[in-house]
CSV table of C-alpha atoms in Angstrom, one decimal:
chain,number,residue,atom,x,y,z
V,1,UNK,CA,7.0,27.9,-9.9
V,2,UNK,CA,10.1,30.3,-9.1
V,3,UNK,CA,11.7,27.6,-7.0
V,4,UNK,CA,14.1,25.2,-8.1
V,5,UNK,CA,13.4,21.1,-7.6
V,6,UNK,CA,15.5,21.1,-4.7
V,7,UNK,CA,14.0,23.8,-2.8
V,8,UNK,CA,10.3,21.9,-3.8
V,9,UNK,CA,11.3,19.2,-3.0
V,10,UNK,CA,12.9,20.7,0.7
V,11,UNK,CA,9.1,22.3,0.9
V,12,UNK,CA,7.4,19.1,0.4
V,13,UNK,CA,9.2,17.1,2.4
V,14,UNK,CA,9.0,19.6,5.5
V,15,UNK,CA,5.0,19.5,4.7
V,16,UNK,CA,5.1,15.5,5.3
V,17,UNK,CA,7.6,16.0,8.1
V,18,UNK,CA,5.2,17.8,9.8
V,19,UNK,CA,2.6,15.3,9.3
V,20,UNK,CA,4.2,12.6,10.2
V,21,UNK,CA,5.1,13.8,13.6
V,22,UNK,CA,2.5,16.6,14.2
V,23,UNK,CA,1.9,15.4,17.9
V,24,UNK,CA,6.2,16.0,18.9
V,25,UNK,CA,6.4,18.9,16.8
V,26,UNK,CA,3.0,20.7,17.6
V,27,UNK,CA,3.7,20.0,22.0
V,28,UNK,CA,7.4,21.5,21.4
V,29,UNK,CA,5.8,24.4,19.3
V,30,UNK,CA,4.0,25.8,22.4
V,31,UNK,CA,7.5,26.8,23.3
V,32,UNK,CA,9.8,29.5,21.6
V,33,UNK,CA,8.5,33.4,20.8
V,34,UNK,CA,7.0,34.4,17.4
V,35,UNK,CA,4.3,33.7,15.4
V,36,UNK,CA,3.2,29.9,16.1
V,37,UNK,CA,3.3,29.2,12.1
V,38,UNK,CA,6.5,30.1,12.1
V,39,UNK,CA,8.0,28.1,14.6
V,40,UNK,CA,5.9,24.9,13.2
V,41,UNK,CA,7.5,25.5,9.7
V,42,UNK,CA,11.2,25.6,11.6
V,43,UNK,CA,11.1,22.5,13.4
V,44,UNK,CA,10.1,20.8,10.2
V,45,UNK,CA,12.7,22.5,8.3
V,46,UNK,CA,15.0,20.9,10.7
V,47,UNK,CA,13.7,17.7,11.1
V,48,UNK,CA,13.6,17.3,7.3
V,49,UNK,CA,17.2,18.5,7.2
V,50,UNK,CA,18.3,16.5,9.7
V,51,UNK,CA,16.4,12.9,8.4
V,52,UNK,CA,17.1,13.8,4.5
V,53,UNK,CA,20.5,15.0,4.6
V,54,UNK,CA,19.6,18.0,2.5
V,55,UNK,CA,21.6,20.0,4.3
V,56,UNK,CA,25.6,19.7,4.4
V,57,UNK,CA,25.1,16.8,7.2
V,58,UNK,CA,23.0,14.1,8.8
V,59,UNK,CA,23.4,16.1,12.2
V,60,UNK,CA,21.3,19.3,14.1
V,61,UNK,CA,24.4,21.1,14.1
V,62,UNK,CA,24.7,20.6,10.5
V,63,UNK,CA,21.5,21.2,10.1
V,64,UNK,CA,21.1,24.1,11.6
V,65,UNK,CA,24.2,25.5,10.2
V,66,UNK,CA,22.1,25.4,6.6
V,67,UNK,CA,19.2,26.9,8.1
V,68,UNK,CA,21.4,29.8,9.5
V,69,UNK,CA,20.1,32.2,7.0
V,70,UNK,CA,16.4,32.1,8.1
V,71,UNK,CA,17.2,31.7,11.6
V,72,UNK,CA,16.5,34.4,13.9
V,73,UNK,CA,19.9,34.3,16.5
V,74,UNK,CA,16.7,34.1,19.3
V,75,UNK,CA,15.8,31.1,17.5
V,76,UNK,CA,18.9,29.0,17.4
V,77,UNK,CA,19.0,27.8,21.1
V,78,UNK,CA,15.5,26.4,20.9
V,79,UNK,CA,15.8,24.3,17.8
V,80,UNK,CA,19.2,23.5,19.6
V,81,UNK,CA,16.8,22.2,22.5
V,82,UNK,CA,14.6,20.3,20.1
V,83,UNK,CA,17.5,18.3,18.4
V,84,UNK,CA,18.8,17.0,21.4
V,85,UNK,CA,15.4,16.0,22.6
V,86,UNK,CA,16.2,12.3,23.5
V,87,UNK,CA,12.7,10.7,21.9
V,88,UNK,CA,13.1,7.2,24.1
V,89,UNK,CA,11.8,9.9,26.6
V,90,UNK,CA,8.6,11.3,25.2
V,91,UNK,CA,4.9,10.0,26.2
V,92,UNK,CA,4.1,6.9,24.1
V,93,UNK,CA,1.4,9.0,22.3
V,94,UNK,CA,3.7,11.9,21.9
V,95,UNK,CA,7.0,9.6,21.0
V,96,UNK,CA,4.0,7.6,17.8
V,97,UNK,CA,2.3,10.9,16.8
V,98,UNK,CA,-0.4,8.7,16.6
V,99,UNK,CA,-4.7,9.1,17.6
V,100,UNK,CA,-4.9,7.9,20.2
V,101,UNK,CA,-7.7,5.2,18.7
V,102,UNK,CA,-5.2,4.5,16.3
V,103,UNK,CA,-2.5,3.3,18.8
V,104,UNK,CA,-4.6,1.2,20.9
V,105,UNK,CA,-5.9,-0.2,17.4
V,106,UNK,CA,-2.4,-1.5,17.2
V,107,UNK,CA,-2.4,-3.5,20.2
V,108,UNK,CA,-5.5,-6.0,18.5
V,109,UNK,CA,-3.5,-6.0,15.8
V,110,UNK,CA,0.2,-6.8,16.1
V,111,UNK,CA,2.0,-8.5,19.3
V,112,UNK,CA,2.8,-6.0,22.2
V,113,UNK,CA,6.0,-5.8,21.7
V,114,UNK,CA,6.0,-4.8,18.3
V,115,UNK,CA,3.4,-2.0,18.5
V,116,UNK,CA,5.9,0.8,18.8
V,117,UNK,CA,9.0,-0.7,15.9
V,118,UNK,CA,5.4,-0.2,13.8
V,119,UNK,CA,4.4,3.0,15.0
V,120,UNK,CA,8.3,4.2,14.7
V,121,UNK,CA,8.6,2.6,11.0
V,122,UNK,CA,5.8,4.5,9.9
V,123,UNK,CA,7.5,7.8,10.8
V,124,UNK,CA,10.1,7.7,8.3
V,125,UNK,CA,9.4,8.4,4.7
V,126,UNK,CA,9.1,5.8,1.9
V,127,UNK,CA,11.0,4.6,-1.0
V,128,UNK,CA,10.6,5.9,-4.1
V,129,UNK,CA,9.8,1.8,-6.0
V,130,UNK,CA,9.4,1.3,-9.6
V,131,UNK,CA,8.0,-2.1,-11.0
V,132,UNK,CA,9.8,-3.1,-14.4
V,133,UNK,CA,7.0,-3.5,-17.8
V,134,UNK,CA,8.3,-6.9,-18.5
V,135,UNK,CA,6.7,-6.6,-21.3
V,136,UNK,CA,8.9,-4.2,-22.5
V,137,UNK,CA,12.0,-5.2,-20.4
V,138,UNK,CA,13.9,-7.0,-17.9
V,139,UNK,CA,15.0,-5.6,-14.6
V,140,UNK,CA,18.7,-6.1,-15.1
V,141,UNK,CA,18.7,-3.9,-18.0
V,142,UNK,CA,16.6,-1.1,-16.7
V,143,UNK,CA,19.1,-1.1,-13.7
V,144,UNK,CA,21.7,-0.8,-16.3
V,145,UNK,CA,20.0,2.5,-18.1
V,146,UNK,CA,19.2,4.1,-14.4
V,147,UNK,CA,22.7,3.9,-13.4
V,148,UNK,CA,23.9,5.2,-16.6
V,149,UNK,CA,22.4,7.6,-16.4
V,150,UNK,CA,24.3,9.5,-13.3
V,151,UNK,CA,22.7,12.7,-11.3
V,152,UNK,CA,22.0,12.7,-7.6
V,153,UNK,CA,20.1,9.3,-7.4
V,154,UNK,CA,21.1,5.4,-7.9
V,155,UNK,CA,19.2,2.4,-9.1
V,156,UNK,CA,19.0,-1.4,-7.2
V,157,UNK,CA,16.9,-3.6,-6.8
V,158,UNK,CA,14.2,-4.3,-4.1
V,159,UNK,CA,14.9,-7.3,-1.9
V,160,UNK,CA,11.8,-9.1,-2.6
V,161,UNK,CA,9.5,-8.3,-5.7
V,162,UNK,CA,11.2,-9.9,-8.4
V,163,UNK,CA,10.5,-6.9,-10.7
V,164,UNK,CA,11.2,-4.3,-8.4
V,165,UNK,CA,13.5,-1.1,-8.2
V,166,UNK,CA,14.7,1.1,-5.6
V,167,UNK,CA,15.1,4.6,-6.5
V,168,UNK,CA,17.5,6.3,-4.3
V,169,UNK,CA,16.4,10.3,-4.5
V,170,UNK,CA,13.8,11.5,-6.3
V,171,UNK,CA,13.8,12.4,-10.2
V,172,UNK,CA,12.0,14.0,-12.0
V,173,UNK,CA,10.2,11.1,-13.5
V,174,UNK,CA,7.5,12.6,-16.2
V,175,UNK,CA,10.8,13.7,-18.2
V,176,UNK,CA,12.6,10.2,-18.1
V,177,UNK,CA,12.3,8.3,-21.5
V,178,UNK,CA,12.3,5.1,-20.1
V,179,UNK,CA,9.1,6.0,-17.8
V,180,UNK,CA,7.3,8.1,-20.8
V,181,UNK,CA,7.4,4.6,-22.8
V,182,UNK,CA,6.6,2.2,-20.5
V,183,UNK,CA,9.5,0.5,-19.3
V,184,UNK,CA,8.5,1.3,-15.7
V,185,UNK,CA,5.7,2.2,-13.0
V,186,UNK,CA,5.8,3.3,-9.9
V,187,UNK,CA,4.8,0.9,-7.2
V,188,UNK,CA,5.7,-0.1,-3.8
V,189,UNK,CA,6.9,-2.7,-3.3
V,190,UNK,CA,4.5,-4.6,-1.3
V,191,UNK,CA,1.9,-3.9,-3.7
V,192,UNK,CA,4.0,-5.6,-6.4
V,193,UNK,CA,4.5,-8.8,-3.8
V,194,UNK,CA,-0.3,-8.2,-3.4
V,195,UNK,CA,-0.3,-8.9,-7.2
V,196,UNK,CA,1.5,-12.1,-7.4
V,197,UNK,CA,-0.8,-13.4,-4.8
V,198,UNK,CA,-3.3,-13.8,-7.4
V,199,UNK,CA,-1.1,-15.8,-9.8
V,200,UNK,CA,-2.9,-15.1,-13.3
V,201,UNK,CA,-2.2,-17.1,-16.0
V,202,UNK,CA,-2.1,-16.6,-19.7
V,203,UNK,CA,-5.5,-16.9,-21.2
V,204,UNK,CA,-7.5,-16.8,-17.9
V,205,UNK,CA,-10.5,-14.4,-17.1
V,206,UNK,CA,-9.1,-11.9,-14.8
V,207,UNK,CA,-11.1,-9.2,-12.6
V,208,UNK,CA,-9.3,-5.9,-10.7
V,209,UNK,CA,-12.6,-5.5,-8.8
V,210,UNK,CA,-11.1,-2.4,-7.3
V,211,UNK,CA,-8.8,-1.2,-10.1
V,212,UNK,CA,-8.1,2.4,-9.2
V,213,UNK,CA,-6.1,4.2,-11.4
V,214,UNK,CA,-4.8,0.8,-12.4
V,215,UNK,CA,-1.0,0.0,-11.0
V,216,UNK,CA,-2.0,-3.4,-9.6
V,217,UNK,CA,-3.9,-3.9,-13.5
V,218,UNK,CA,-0.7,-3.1,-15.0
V,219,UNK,CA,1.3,-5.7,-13.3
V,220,UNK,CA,-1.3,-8.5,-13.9
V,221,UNK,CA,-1.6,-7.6,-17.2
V,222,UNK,CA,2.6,-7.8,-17.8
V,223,UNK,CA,2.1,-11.5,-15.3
V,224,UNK,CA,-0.8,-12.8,-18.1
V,225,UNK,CA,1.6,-11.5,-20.7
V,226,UNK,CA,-1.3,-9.6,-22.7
V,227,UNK,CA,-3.1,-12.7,-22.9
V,228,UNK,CA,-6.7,-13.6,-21.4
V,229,UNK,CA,-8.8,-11.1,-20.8
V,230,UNK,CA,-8.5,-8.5,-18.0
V,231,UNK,CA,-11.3,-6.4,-16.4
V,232,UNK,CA,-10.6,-3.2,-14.4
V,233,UNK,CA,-13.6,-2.3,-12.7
V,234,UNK,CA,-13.9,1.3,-10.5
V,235,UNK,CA,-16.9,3.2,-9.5
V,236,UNK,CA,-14.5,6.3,-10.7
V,237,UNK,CA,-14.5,7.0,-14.3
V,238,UNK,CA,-11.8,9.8,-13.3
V,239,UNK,CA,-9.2,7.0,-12.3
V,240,UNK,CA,-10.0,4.7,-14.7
V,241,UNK,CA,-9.3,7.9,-17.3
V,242,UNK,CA,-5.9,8.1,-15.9
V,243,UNK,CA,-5.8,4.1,-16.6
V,244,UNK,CA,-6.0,4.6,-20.3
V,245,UNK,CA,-3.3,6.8,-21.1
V,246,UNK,CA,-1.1,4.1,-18.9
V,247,UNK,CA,-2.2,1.0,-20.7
V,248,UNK,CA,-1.7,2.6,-23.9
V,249,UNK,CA,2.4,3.0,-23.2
V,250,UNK,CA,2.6,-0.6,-21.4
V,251,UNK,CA,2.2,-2.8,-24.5
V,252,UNK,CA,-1.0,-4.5,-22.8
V,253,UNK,CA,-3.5,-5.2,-24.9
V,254,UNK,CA,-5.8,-7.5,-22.6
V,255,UNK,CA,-6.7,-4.2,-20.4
V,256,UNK,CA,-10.8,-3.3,-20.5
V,257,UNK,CA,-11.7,-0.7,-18.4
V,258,UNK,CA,-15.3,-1.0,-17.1
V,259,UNK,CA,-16.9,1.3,-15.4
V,260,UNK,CA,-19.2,0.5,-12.4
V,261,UNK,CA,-22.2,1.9,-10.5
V,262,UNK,CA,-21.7,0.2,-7.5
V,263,UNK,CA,-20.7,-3.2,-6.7
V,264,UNK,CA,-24.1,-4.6,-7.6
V,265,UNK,CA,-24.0,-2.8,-11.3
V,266,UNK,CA,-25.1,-5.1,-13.6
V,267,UNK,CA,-21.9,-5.7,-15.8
V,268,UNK,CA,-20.4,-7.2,-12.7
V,269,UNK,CA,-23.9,-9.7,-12.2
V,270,UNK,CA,-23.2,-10.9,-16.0
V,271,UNK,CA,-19.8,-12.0,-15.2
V,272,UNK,CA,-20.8,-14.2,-12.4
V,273,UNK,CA,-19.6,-17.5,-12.2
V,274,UNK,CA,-17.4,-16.7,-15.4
V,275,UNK,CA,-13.9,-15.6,-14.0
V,276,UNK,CA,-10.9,-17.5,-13.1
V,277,UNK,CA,-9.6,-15.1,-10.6
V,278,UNK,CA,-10.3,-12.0,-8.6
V,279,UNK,CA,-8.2,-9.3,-6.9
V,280,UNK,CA,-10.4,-6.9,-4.2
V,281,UNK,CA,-8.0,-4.7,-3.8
V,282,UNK,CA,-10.9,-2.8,-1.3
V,283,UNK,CA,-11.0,1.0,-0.4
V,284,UNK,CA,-9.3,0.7,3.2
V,285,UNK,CA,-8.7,3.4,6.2
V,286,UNK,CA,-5.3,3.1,4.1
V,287,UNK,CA,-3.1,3.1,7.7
V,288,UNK,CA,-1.0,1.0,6.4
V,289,UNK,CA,0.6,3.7,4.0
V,290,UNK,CA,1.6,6.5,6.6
V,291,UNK,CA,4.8,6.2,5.6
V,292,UNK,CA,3.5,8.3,1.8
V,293,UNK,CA,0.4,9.6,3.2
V,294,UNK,CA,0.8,10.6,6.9
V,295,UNK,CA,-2.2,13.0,6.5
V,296,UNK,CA,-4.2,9.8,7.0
V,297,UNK,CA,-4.0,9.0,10.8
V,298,UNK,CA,-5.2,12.4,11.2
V,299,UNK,CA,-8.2,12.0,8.9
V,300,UNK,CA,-9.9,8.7,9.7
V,301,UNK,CA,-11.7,8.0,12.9
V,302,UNK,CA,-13.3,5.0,14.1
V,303,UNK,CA,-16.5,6.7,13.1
V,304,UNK,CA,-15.1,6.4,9.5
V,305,UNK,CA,-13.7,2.7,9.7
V,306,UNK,CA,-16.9,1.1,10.7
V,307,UNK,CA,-18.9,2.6,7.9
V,308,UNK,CA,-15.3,1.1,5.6
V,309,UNK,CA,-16.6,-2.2,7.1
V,310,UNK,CA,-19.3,-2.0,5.7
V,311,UNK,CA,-18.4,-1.0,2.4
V,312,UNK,CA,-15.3,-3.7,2.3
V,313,UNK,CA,-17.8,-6.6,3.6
V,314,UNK,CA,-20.6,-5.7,0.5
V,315,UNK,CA,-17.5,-5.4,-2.5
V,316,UNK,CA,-16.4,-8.9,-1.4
V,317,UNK,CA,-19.5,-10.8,-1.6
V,318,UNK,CA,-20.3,-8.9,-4.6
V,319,UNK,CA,-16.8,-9.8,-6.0
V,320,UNK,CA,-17.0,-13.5,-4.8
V,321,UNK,CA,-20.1,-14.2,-6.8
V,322,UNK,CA,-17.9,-13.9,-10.2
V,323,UNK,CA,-15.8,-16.8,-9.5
V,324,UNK,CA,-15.8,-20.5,-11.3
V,325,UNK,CA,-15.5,-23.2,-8.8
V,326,UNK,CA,-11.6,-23.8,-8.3
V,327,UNK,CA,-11.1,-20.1,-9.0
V,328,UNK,CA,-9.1,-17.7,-6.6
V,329,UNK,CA,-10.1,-14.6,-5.1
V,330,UNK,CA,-7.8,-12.3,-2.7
V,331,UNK,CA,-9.1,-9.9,-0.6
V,332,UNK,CA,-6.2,-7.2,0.0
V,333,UNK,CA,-6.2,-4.1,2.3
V,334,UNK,CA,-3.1,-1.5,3.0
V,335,UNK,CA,-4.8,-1.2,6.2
V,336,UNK,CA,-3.3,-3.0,9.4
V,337,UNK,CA,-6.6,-2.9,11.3
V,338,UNK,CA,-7.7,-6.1,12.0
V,339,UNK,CA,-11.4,-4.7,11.5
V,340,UNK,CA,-10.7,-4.0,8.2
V,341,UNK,CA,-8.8,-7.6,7.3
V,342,UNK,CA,-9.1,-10.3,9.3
V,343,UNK,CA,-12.6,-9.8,11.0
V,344,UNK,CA,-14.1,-9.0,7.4
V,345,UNK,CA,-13.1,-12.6,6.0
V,346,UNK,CA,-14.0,-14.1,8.9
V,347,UNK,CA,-17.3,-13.2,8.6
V,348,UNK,CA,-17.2,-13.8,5.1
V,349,UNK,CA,-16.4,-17.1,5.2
V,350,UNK,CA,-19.4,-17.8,8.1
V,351,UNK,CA,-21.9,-17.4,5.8
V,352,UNK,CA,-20.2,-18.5,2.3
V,353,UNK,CA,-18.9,-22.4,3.0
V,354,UNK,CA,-18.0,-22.6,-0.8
V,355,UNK,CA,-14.9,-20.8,0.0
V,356,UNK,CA,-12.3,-22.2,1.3
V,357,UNK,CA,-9.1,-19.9,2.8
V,358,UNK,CA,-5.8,-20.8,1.5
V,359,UNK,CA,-2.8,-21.3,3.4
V,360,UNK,CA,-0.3,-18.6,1.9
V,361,UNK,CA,3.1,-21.1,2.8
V,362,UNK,CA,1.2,-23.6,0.8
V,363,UNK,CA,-0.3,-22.1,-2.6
V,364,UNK,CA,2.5,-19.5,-2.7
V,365,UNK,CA,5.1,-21.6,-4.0
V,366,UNK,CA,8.5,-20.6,-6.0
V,367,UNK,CA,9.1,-18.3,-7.6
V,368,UNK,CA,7.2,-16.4,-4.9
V,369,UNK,CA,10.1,-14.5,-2.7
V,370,UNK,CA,10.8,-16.6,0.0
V,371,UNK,CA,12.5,-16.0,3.6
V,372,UNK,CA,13.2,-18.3,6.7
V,373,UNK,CA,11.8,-20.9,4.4
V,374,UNK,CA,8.8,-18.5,4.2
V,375,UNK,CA,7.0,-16.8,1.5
V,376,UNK,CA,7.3,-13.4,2.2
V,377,UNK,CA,4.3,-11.9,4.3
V,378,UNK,CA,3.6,-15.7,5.2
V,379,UNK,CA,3.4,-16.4,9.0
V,380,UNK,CA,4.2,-19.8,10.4
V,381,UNK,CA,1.2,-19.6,12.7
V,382,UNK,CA,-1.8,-17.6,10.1
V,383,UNK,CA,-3.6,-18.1,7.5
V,384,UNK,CA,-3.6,-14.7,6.6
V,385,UNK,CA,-0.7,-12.5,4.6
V,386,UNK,CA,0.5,-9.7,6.2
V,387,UNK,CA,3.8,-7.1,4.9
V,388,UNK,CA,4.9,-4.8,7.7
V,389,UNK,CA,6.6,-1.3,7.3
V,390,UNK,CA,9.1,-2.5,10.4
V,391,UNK,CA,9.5,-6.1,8.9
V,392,UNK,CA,9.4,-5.0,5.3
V,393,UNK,CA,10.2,-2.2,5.1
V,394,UNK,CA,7.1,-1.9,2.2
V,395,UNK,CA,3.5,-0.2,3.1
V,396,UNK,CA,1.4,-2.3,5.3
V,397,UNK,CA,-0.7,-4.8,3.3
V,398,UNK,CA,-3.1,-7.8,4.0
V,399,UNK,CA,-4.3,-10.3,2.2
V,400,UNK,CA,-6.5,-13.5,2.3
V,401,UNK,CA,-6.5,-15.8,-0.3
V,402,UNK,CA,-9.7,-17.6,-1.1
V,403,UNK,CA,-11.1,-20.4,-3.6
V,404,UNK,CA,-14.5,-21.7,-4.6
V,405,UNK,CA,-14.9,-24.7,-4.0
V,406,UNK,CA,-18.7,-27.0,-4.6
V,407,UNK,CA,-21.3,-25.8,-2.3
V,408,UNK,CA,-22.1,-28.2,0.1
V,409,UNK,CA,-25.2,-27.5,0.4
V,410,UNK,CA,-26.0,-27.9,-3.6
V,411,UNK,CA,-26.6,-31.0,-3.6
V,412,UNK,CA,-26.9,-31.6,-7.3
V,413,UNK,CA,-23.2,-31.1,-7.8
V,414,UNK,CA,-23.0,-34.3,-5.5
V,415,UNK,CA,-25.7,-36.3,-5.8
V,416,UNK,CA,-27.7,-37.5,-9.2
V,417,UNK,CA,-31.0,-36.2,-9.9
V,418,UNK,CA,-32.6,-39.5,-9.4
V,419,UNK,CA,-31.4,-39.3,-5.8
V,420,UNK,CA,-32.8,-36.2,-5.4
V,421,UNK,CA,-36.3,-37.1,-6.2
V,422,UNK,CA,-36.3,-40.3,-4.0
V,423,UNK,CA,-35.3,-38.3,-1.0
V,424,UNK,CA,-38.4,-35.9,-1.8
């Protein structure tokens, strides 16, 4: 609590730094004298310093120039070895600071030659995004109030959400008005892009299967424009707490927050066949967000994946079952594991021919973002929806968009009852 913001913030970031590249730094470490703690904290100190320009440059020398005054003189030739480190040189494993598993995940999941841009692009840190209340206000005049407001950070905004905002630096947002009333939430961009996907419309019946603590509700909520009605279930009663206090400032007033059991509780079985459309916004390995949670890779195994498999393949055919015929349902991850995406619908869809997968370059018309005469995350040659930390620049996200269609195999949808009985 003695420290300033800056020198918190310095802390913080070294922490991440650390964990993003624990595999470089940790090998290197094994060098040098003194305590081993010690020269772990240094290198990230420097790589921070050097990637974050909070020192008085973007260079080592600077760098090290601002960390003269905990550097031992002993010291200052080895981080002068580490900063000239050319990284094109490292071991693959070493150059990722990836699992091993993890890396050769990657090759099932992306083309070769794209593996390591990935790997690389989830080394740097994120954006800090904010999605615009439109319930409240419009982007351009947010922008306006950011600006205005001066300090060492600047407003613009995001290249594809429509809503979106870039923060440049990092404020102290729980004292801003304009975020203690509403006006703004933060989101990544990508998971702004995952909410459209669903399309709600005003009136509809609208379930976050997997609500959270409720960022992708909000922005559904603002898209129905407080109309309809809007479930937010979550086996947590913790996050959906911090939901309450976050509706209550957006101006929404279609929000219910539903606690659940399981995916089997019996407030989801009386909705089924009720709803218009359903996000599964599933619990994932969550790889797909190293770039704000680096701890991750280090966490998950393939142990721990499988049994998500599990789990993910259960919450969507529990979620499919509250969908009217001709609704939509998208499955979303911010994984980029094929296990956890692609494999799961697929054998989804085996056993459930009432749904249908949507092609994303067909339903996800204007004023979806578009580029190359693409929607954004569309691929000319999927069926699938994929944003990319090294294409996007947003977290990793899948998503497969699904609708109900007759079951072919009840044949009283198609055939009269007097049919029926002759063919007895």
């Amino acid at each position: 609590p003695r420290l300033g913001n800056r020198d918190r913030a310095l802390i913080a970031e070294a922490s991440f730094a650390f964990l993003r590249r624990k595999t470089e730094i940790s090998q290197f470490a094994e060098s040098g004298a003194g305590p081993l703690a010690r020269r772990l904290a240094l290198l990230s100190l420097l790589i921070t310093m050097i990637e974050s320009g909070l020192g008085s440059g973007n260079r080592a020398e600077s760098a090290l120039a601002d960390l003269a005054f905990v550097v031992h003189p002993n010291e200052i030739d080895w981080l002068q070895r580490f900063g000239t480190i050319e990284r094109n040189t490292l071991a693959p494993l070493t150059r990722v600071n990836l699992p091993e598993w993890i890396w050769n995940a990657l090759g099932s999941s992306v083309p070769k030659d794209e593996c390591l841009p990935l790997a690389e692009a989830m080394l740097k840190a994120a954006s800090l995004d904010l999605r615009v209340n439109t319930i409240k206000t419009q982007r351009d005049d947010l922008l306006g109030v950011l600006n205005d407001l001066g300090g060492r950070y600047t407003a613009e905004p995001t290249p594809y959400a429509p809503h979106g905002v870039i923060l440049k630096g990092k404020p102290a947002l729980q004292t801003q008005e304009f975020f203690k009333n509403g006006f703004a939430e933060v989101q990544d961009e990508g998971s702004q892009l995952l909410s459209m996907l669903l399309e709600p419309k005003r009136g509809e019946m609208v379930v976050d299967f997997c609500a959270g603590a409720g960022g992708k509700t909000l922005a559904l909520g603002a898209m129905m424009k407080s109309m309809g009605r809007l479930y937010a279930f979550d086996i947590s009663a913790r996050r959906l707490a911090k939901l309450k206090p976050r509706v209550a400032k957006s101006g929404l007033s279609n929000v219910h927050p539903v606690w659940i059991d399981s995916e089997n509780d019996t407030k989801v079985k009386r909705l089924a066949g009720k709803i218009d459309r359903v996000l599964v916004d599933s619990p994932c390995s969550g790889l797909g967000t190293l770039r704000r949670n680096p701890d991750l890779k280090w966490r998950q195994t393939l142990q721990s994946v499988a049994e998500l498999q599990a789990k993910q393949f259960s919450i969507l055919t529990a979620a499919a079952k509250l969908l009217k015929v001709g609704g939509r349902l998208v499955y979303a991850t911010c994984s980029i594991l094929k296990q956890e995406n692609q494999d799961i619908v697929e054998a989804f869809l085996k056993i459930h021919p009432e749904f249908e997968l949507l092609d994303p370059k067909v339903v996800l018309t204007a004023p979806f973002p578009r580029q190359n005469d693409l929607p954004i995350g569309a691929s000319a040659d999927s069926l699938f929806w994929q944003l990319w930390p090294h294409q996007h620049e947003t977290d990793g996200f899948f998503a497969a968009i699904l609708q109900r269609r007759p079951n072919p195999l009840d044949l009283s949808k198609v055939m009269p009852a007097s049919d029926l009985a002759v063919s007895e």
